[in-house]
Coordinates of C-alpha atoms and ligand atoms in Angstrom, one line a residue:
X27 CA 92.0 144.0 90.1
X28 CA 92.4 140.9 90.7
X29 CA 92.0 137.4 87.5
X30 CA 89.9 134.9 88.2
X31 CA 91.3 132.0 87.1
X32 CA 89.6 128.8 85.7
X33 CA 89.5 125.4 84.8
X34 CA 90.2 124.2 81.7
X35 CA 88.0 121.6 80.4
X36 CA 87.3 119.7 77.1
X37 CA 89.9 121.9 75.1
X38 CA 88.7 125.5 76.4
X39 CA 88.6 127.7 80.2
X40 CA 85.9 126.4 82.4
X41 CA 84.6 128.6 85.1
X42 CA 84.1 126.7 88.6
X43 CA 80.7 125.7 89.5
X44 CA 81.6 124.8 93.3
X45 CA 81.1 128.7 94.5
X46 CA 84.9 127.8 96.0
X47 CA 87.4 129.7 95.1
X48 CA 91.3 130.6 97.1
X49 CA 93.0 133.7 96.5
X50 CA 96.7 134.1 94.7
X51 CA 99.0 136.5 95.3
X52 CA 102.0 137.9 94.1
X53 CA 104.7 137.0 97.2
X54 CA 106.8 139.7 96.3
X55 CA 104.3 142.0 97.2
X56 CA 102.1 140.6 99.5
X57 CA 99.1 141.3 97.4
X58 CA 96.4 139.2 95.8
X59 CA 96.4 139.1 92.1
X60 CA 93.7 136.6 91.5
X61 CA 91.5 134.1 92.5
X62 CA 91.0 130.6 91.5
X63 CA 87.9 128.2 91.3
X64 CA 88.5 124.9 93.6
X65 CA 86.7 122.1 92.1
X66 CA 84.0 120.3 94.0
X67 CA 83.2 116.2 93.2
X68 CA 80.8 117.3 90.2
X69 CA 83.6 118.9 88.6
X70 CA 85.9 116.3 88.6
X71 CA 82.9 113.8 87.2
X72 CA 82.7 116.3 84.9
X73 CA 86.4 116.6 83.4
X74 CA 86.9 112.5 83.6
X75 CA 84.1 112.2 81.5
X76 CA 85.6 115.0 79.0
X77 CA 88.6 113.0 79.4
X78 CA 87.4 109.3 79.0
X79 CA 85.8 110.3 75.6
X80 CA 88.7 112.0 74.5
X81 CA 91.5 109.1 75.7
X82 CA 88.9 106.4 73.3
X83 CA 90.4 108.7 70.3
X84 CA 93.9 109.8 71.3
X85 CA 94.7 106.1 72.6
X86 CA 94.2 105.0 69.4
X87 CA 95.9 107.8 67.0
X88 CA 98.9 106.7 65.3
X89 CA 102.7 107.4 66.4
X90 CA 103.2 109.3 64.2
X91 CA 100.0 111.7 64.8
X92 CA 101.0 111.7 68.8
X93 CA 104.5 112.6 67.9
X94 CA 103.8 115.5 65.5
X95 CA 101.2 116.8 68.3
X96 CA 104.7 116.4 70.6
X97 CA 106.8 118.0 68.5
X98 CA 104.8 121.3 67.9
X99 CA 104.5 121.2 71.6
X100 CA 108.0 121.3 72.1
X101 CA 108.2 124.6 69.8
X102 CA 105.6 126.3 71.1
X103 CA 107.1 126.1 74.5
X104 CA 110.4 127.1 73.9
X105 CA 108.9 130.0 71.5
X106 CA 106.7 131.3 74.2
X107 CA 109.6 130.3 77.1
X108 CA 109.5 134.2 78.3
X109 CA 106.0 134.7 79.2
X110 CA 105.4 131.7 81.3
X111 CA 108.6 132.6 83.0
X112 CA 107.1 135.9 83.6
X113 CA 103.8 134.0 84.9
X114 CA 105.7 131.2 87.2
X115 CA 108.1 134.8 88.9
X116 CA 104.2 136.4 89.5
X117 CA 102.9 133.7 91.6
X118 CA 105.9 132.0 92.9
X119 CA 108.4 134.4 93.2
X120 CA 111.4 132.8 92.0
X121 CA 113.9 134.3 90.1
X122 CA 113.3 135.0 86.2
X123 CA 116.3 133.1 85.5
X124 CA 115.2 130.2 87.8
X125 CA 112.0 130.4 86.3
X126 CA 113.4 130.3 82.8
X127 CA 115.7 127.2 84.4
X128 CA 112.7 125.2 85.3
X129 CA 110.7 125.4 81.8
X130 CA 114.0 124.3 80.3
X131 CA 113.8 121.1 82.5
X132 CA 110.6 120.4 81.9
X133 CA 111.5 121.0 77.8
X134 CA 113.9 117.7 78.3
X135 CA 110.9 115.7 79.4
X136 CA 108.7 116.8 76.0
X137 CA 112.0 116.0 74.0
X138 CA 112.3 112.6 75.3
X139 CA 108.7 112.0 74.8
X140 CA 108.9 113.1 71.0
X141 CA 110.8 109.6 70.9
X142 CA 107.9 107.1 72.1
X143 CA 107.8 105.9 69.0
X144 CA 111.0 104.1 69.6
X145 CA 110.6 104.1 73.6
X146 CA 106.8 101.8 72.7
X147 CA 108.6 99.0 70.5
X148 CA 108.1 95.9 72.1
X149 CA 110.1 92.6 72.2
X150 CA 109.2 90.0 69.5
X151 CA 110.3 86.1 69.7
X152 CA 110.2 84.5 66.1
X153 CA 109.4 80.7 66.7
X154 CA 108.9 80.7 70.4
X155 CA 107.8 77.3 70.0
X156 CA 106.9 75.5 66.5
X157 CA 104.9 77.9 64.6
X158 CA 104.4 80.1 67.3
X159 CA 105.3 84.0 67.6
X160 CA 105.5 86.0 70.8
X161 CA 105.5 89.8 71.3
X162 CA 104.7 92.6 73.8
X163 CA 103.3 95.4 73.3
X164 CA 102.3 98.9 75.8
X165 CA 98.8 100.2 75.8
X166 CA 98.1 103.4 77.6
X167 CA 95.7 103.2 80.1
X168 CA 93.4 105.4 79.6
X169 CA 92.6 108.9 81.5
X170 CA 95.3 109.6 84.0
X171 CA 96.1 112.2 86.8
X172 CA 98.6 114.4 88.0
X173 CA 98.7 116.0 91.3
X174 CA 101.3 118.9 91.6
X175 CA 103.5 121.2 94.0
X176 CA 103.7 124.7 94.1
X177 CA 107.5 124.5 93.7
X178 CA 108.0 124.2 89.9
X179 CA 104.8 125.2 88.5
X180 CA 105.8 123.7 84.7
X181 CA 108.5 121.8 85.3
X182 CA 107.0 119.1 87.6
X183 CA 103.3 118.6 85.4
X184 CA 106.0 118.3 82.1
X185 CA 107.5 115.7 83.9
X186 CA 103.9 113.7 84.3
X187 CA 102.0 114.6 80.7
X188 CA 104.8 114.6 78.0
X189 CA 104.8 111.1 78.7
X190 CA 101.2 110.5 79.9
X191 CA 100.2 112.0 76.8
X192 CA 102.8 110.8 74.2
X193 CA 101.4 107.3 75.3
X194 CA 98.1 107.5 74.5
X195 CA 96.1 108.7 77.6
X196 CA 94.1 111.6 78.7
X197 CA 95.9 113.8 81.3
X198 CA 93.9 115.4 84.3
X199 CA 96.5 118.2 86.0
X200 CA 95.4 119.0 89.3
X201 CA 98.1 122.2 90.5
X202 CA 98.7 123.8 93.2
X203 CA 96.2 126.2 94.1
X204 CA 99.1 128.6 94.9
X205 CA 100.7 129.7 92.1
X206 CA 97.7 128.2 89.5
X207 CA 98.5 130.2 86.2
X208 CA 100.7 128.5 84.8
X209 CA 98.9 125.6 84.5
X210 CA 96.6 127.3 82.0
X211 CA 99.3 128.5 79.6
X212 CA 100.7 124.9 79.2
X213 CA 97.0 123.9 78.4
X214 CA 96.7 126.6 75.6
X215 CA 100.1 125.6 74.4
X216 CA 98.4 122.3 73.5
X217 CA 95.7 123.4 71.7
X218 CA 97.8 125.5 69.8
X219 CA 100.0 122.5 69.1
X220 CA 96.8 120.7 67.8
X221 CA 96.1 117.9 71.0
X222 CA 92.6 117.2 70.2
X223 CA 90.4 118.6 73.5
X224 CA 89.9 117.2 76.4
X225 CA 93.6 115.0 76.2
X226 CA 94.9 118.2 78.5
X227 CA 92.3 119.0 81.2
X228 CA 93.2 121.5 83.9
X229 CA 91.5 120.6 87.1
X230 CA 92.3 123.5 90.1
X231 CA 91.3 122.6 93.5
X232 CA 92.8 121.7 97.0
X233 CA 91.6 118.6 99.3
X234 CA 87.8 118.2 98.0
X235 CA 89.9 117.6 94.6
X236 CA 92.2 115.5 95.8
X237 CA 90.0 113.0 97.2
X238 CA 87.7 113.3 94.5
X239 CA 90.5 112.1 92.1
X240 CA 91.5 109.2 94.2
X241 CA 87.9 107.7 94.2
X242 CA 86.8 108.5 90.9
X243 CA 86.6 105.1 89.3
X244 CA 87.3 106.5 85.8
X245 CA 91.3 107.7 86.5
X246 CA 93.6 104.4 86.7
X247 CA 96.8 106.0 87.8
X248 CA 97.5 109.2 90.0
X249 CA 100.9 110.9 89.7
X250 CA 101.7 113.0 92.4
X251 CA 104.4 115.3 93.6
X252 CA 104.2 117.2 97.2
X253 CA 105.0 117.0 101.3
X254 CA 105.7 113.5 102.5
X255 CA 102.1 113.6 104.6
X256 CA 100.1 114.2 101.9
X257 CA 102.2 111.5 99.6
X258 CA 102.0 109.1 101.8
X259 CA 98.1 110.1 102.1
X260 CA 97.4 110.4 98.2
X261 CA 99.5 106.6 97.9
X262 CA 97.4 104.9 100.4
X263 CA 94.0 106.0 99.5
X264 CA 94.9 105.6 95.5
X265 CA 96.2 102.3 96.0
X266 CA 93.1 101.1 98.4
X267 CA 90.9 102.5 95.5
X268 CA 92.8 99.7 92.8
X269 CA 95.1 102.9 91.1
X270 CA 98.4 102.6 90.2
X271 CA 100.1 105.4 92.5
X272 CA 103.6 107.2 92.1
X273 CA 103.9 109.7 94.9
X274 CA 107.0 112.1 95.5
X275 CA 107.5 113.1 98.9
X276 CA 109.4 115.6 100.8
X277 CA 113.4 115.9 100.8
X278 CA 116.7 116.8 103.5
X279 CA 119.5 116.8 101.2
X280 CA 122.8 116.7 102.6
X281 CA 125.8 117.4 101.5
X282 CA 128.8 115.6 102.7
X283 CA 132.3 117.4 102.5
X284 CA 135.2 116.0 103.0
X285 CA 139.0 117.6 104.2
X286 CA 140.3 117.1 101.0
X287 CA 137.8 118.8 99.2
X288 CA 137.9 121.9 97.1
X289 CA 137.0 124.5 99.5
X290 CA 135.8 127.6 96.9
X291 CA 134.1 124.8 94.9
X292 CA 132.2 123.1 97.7
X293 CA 131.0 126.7 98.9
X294 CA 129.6 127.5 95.6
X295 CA 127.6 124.7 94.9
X296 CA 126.4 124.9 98.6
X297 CA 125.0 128.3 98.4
X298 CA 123.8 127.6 95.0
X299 CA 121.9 124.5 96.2
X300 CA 121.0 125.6 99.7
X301 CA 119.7 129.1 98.8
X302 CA 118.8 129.0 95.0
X303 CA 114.6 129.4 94.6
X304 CA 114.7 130.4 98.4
X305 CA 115.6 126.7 99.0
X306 CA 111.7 126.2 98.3
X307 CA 113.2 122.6 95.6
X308 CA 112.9 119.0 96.5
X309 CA 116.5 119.0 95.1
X310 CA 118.1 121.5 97.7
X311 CA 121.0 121.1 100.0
X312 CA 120.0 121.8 103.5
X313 CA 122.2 120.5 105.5
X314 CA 126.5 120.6 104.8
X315 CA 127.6 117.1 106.7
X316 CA 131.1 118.5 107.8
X317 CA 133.9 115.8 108.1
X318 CA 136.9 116.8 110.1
X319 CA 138.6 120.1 110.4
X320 CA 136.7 121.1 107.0
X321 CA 134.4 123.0 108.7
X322 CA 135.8 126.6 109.9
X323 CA 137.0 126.6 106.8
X324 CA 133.2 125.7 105.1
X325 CA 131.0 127.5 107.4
X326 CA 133.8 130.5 106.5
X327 CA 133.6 130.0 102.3
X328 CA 129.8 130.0 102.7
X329 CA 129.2 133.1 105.4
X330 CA 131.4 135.4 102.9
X331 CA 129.6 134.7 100.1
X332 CA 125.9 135.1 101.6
X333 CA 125.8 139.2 101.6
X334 CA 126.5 139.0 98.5
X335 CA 123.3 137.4 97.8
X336 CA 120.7 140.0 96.2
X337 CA 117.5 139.2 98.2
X338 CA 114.6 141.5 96.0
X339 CA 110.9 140.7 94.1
X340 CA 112.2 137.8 91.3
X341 CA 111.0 139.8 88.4
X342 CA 113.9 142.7 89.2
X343 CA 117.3 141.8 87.1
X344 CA 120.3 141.1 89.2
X345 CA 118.2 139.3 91.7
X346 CA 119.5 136.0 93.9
X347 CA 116.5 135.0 95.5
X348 CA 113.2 136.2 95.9
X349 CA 110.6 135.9 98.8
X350 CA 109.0 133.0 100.0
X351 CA 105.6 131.1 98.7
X352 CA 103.2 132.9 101.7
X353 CA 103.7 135.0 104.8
X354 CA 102.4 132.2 106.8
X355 CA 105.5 129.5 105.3
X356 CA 107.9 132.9 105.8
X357 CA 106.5 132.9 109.3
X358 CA 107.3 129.2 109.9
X359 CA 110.9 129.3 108.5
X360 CA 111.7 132.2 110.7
X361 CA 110.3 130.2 113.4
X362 CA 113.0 127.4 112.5
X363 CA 115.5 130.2 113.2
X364 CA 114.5 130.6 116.4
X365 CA 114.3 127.4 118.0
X366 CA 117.5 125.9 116.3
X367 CA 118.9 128.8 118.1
X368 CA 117.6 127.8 121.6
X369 CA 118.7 124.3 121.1
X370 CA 122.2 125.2 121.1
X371 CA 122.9 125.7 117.1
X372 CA 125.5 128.7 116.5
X373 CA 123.5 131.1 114.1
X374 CA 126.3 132.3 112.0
X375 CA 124.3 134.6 109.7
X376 CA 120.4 135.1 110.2
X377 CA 118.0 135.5 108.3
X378 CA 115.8 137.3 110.3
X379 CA 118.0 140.2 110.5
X380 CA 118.8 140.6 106.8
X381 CA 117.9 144.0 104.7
X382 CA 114.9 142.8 102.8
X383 CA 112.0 144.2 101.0
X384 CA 109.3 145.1 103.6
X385 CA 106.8 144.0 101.5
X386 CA 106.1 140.5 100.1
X387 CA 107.7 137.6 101.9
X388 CA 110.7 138.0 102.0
X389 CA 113.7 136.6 104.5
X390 CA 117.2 136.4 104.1
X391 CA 119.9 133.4 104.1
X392 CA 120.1 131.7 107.5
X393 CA 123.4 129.7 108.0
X394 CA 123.5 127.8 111.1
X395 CA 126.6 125.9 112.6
X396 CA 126.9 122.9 115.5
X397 CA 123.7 121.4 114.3
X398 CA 122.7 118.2 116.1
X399 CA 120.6 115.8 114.8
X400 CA 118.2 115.9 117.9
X401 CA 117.6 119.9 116.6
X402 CA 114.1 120.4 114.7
X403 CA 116.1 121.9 111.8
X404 CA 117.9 118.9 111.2
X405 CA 114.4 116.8 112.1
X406 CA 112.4 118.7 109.6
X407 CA 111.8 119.9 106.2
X408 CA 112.0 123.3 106.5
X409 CA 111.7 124.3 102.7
X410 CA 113.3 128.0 103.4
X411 CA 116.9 129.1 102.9
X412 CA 118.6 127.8 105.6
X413 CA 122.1 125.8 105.7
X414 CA 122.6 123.4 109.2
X415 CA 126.1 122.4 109.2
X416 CA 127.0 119.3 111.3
X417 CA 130.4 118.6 112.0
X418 CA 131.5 115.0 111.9
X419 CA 134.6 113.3 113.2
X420 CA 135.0 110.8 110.0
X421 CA 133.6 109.6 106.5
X422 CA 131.5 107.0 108.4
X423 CA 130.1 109.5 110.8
X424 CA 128.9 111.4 108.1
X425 CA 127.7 107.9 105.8
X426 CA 125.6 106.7 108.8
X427 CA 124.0 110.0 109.6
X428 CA 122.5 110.3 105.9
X429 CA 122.0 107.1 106.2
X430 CA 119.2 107.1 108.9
X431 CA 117.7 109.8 108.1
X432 CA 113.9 109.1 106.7
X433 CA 114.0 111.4 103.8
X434 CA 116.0 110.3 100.6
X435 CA 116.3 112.1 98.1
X436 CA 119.1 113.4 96.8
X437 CA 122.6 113.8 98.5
X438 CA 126.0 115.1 97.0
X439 CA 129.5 114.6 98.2
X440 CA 132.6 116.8 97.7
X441 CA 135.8 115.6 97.3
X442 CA 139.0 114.8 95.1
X443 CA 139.3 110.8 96.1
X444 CA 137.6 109.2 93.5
X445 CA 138.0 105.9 95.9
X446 CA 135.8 107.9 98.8
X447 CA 133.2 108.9 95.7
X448 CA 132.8 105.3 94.7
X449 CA 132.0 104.2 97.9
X450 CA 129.4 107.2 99.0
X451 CA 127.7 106.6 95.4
X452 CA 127.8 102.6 96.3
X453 CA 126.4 102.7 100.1
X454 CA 124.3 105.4 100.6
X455 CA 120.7 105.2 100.9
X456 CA 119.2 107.7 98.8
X457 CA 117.8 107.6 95.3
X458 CA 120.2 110.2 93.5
X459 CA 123.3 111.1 94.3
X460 CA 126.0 113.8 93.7
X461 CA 129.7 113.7 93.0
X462 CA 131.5 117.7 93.2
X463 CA 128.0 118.5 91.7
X464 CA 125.1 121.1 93.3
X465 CA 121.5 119.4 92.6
X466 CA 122.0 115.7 91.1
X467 CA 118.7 116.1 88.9
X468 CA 118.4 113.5 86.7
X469 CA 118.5 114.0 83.1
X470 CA 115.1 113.3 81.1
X471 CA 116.4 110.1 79.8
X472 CA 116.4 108.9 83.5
X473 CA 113.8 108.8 86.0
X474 CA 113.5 110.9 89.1
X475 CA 112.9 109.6 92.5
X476 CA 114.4 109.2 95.9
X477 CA 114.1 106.6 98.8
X478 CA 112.3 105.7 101.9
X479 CA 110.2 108.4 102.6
X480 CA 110.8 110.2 99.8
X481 CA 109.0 108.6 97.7
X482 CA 105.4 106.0 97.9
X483 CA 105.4 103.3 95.2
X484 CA 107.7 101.5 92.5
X485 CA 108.3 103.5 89.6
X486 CA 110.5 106.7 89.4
X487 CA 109.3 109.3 87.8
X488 CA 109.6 110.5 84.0
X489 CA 112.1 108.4 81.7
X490 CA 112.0 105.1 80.9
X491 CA 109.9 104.6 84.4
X492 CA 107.4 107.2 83.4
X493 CA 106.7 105.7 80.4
X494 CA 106.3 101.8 81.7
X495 CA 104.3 104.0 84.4
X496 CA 101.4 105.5 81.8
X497 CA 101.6 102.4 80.3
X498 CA 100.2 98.6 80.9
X499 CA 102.2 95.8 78.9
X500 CA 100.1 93.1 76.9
X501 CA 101.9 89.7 75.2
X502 CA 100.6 88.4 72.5
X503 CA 101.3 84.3 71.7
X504 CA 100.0 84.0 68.1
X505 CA 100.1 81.0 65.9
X506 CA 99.3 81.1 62.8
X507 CA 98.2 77.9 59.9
X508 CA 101.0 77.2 57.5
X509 CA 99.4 78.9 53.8
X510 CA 101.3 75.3 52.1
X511 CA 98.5 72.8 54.1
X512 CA 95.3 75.6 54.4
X513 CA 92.5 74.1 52.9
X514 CA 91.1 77.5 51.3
X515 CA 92.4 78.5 47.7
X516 CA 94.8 81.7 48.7
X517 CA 95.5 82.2 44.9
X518 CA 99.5 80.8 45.2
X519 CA 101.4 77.6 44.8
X520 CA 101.5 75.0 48.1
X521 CA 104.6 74.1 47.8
X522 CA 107.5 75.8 49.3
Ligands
NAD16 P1 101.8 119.9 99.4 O1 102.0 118.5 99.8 O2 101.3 120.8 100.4 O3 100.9 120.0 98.1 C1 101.1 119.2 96.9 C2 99.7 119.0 96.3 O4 98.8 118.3 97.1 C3 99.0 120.3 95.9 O5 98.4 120.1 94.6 C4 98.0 120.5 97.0 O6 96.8 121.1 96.5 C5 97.6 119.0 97.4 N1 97.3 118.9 98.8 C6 97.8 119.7 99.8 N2 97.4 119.3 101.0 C7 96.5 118.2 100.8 C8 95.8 117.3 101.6 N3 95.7 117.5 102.9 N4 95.1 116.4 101.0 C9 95.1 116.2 99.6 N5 95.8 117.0 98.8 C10 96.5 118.0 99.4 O7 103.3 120.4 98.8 P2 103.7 121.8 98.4 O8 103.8 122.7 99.6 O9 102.8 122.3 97.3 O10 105.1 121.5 97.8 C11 106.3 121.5 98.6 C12 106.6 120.0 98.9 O11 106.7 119.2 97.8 C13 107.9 119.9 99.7 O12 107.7 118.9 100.7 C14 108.9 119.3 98.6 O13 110.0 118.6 99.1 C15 108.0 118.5 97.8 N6 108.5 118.2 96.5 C16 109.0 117.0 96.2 C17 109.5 116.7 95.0 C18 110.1 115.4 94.7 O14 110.5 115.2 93.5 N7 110.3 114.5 95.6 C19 109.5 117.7 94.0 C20 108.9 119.0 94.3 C21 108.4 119.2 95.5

C-alpha cells in the first residue's frame, strides 16, 4: 500500500488538485511507498495567497510572540528527533544515525534563530546632527520561498525557515519530490508549536513548481539548494523576475594531504567524508589531492579500512552506508566506475563488485588511484561513494589544482605545519575550508556557502547572512521639536 502524500496549506494537509503526482520509494528496497501530488501554477497561487494573509499578521507579532513560537519549535523537534529520523532512512536511505546527525544540524539553525530578538537590534546615532536621531531597523519581507534537495530532507529547509520565519515572513517549502515526507512532519511540528497557519506552507512539486515560484509576483525572495544547472537556472530566472535569489550549487571537495601528515588520521576523516551518506552531501570529500610520496601510504590507509564498511538498508543497526537515492543515480555512479577505468585511473577497490543487498540501490565504496584531471570523475559531480586520488609532486601542485576547479565549496587539508595550514586557509579559492578536520560545516552562528559555481548570488546561507537575507533594512532620520519652545501646553515647566 502505498501513502499519498500532500500539501500542506493554510495550517492543515492539502490534497493536490493538478492530477500530478510522482512516486516514492523506499531505496533500500526498491519499492514504492507512496506517491506525492506535484503542484500545478493554481496551486502555488493558491498557497501565496494563504501565505500573503498570513505574513500581514506574523510580520507584525511581537519578538517576543515569534520567539516563544521558536522556542516550542525547538522542543518539539528534539522530542520527536526519532521518528523523523525513521521518516528521512525510509525515503532517503541514509543511515539512522546520519539521519539523526542531520536533524541535529538543522536544531542549531532553530537555536540561533530563538535569538532574533537580539540578531534584529538595529544601530541608533543620538544627535546625528542637531536635534536629529538616526536608526535602522530590519523588516521582513513578506512571504518567502525555499527550494530544497533530496540530500538532507530537514536539515537543509531548517536552515531556510528558522530564520525566514523568526523574522517575520511567511515560508513556502518546496522539497524534493524524492524523499517528500519529511517535509510534512516539520510542518505539523509547527502547528503543534502554535505558528499561526499558513506561516509554514508545504508546496511539493518538480519543474511546473519551480517556475511557478519564480514568476509568482507575490514571493520576494527564493532560497534554493540543489545541482549547479538548476542553481544557476532558479538564480537567473528569480533575479530577471526582481527576487532576491540565494542559490547553492553543486560541490568537488578535495582534500589535500600532505607528507607530513597523520597517516591513520587523514584515512579516517577521508572515508568518513568520502563515503558517509553514500557520499550523496554537498560537504563530501571526493577527491584525496595526494602531495608527494604520501600516497601508497593513503590510497593503502583508506583500501584497508573500506571492507570494513557495512553496506545494508539504513534502518538496520550497525550499518555504514545505505543505498543510493534511485536505481537510475546508482546506475550513473556505476557508470563513473567504468569510464574512469578506461581513461587510465587504477580502480583500487570497486564498487561494482562489492557484496551488497540485491535489492534497493545499493553499490559499494569505489576507490580510484592515478586520477587525472582530464578524467570525467575528476570533471564531474558524481554524488556516489567514490574517492579519486590524484597524486601531486608539491603543495602548489595541489593549491592550483583546487584552485581551478569550478566548483567551491568546501576543501580540507591534512597536516602538522601550522605554517602550510595558514597559507591553504589564506589562498585557496573556496568558501569553507578544513584544517585535520572531515566536513568543514559551518556552525549555525555562521553562514554556509561556497564559491564560483558553487554558489549564485551574495549572501551565504543561514547565520548572520540568513537573517540580513529574510530581511530588508530601513533608516529612519527623525527630528523631533524641543518640548521647552512647543507652542502647545504639554502640562510641564519650559524651562530646562
Ligand atoms: P536538484 O538540483 O536535482 O534538485 C534540487 C531542487 O530543484 C528540487 O527541489 C527539485 O525538485 C528542483 N529541480 C530539479 N530539477 C529542476 C529543474 N530542471 N527546474 C527547476 N527545478 C528543478 O538537486 P538534488 O539532486 O535534489 O540534490 C543534489 C544536489 O544538491 C547536488 O548537486 C549537491 O551538491 C547539491 N547540494 C548542494 C548543497 C550546498 O550547500 N551547496 C547542499 C546540499 C545539496
Amino acid at each position: 500500500m502505498t501513502t499519498r502524500i500532500t500539501h500542506w496549506i493554510d495550517g492543515r494537509p492539502m490534497e493536490g488538485t493538478s492530477g500530478r503526482t510522482a512516486p516514492v520509494h523506499d531505496p533500500a528496497t526498491g519499492r514504492q511507498t507512496g506517491e506525492v501530488d506535484l503542484a500545478s501554477r493554481q496551486e502555488v497561487d493558491v498557497a501565496v495567497a494563504s501565505a500573503a494573509e498570513a505574513a500581514r499578521a506574523w510580520g507584525a507579532a511581537s519578538l517576543s510572540q515569534r520567539t516563544a513560537v521558536l522556542f516550542a519549535f525547538r522542543e518539539a523537534l528534539h522530542q520527536r528527533a526519532d521518528e523523523l529520523a525513521a521518516i528521512i532512512t525510509a525515503e532517503h536511505g541514509k543511515v539512522l544515525g546520519d539521519a539523526a546527525g542531520e536533524i541535529a544540524r538543522g536544531l542549531e539553525n532553530v537555536e540561533f534563530a530563538t535569538g532574533i530578538p537580539e540578531l534584529l537590534k538595529g544601530g541608533y546615532s543620538q544627535q546625528a546632527s542637531t536635534g536629529v536621531d538616526v536608526y535602522s531597523i530590519r523588516q521582513p519581507l513578506g512571504v518567502v520561498a525555499g527550494i530544497t534537495p533530496f540530500n538532507f530532507p530537514v536539515m537543509v529547509p531548517l536552515w531556510m525557515c528558522a530564520n525566514a520565519i523568526a523574522t517575520g515572513n511567511a515560508f513556502i517549502l518546496k522539497p524534493s519530490e524524492k524523499d517528500p515526507s519529511a517535509a510534512l512532519f516539520l510542518a505539523q511540528l509547527w502547528k503543534d508549536a502554535g505558528l499561526p497557519d499558513g506561516v509554514f506552507t508545504v508546496l511539493h512539486g518538480d519543474k511546473e513548481a519551480v517556475d511557478a515560484i519564480l514568476e509568482h509576483p507575490g514571493i520576494a525572495a527564493v532560497s534554493f539548494v540543489g545541482s549547479t544547472p538548476v542553481a544557476r537556472y532558479v538564480y537567473e530566472q528569480g533575479t530577471s523576475q526582481g527576487k532576491r535569489v540565494q542559490a547553492l550549487g553543486g560541490a568537488k571537495n578535495h582534500a589535500l594531504v600532505l607528507p607530513d601528515a597523520d597517516i591513520d588520521m587523514a584515512a579516517d576523516a577521508v572515508v568518513s567524508a568520502a563515503y558517509g551518506a553514500a557520499g550523496e552531501r554537498c560537504m563530501a570529500l571526493s577527491v584525496a589531492v595526494a602531495v608527494g610520496d604520501v600516497a601508497d601510504a593513503l590510497v593503502d590507509a583508506v583500501a584497508v579500512r573500506l571492507p570494513k564498511l557495512k553496506v545494508a538498508a539504513g534502518c538496520e543497526a550497525d550499518t555504514d552506508m545505505g543505498p543510493l537515492i534511485t536505481r537510475e543515480h546508482r546506475d550513473r555512479v556505476a557508470g563513473y566506475i567504468g569510464a574512469g577505468a578506461q581513461a587510465g585511473a587504477t580502480v583500487v577497490v570497486d564498487g561494482r563488485e562489492a557484496d551488497v543487498p540485491s535489492e534497493g540501490y545499493f553499490l559499494g565504496t569505489t576507490l580510484l588511484d592515478h586520477v587525472t584531471p582530464e578524467m570525467t570523475v575528476y570533471t564531474d559531480e558524481i554524488f556516489g561513494p567514490v574517492l579519486s586520488v590524484v597524486r601531486v609532486e608539491t603543495f602548489e601542485d595541489g593549491l592550483e589544482l583546487i584552485n581551478a576547479n569550478p566548483y567551491a565549496n568546501g576543501t580540507a587539508i591534512f597536516t602538522r605545519d601550522g605554517g602550510a595550514a595558514r597559507r591553504f586557509q589564506n589562498e585557496v579559492q573556496v568558501g569553507m575550508v578544513g584544517v585535520n578536520v572531515p566536513i568543514p560545516v559551518p556552525v549555525a552562528y555562521y553562514s554556509f556557502g561556497g564559491w564560483k559555481d558553487s554558489l549564485f548570488g551574495d549572501t551565504h546561507m543561514y547565520g548572520p547572512e540568513g537573517v540580513s537575507f529574510f530581511t530588508r533594512g530601513k533608516v529612519v532620520t527623525s527630528r523631533w521639536p524641543d518640548p521647552a519652545t512647543s507652542s502647545v501646553d504639554l502640562g510641564f515647566p519650559r524651562t530646562r
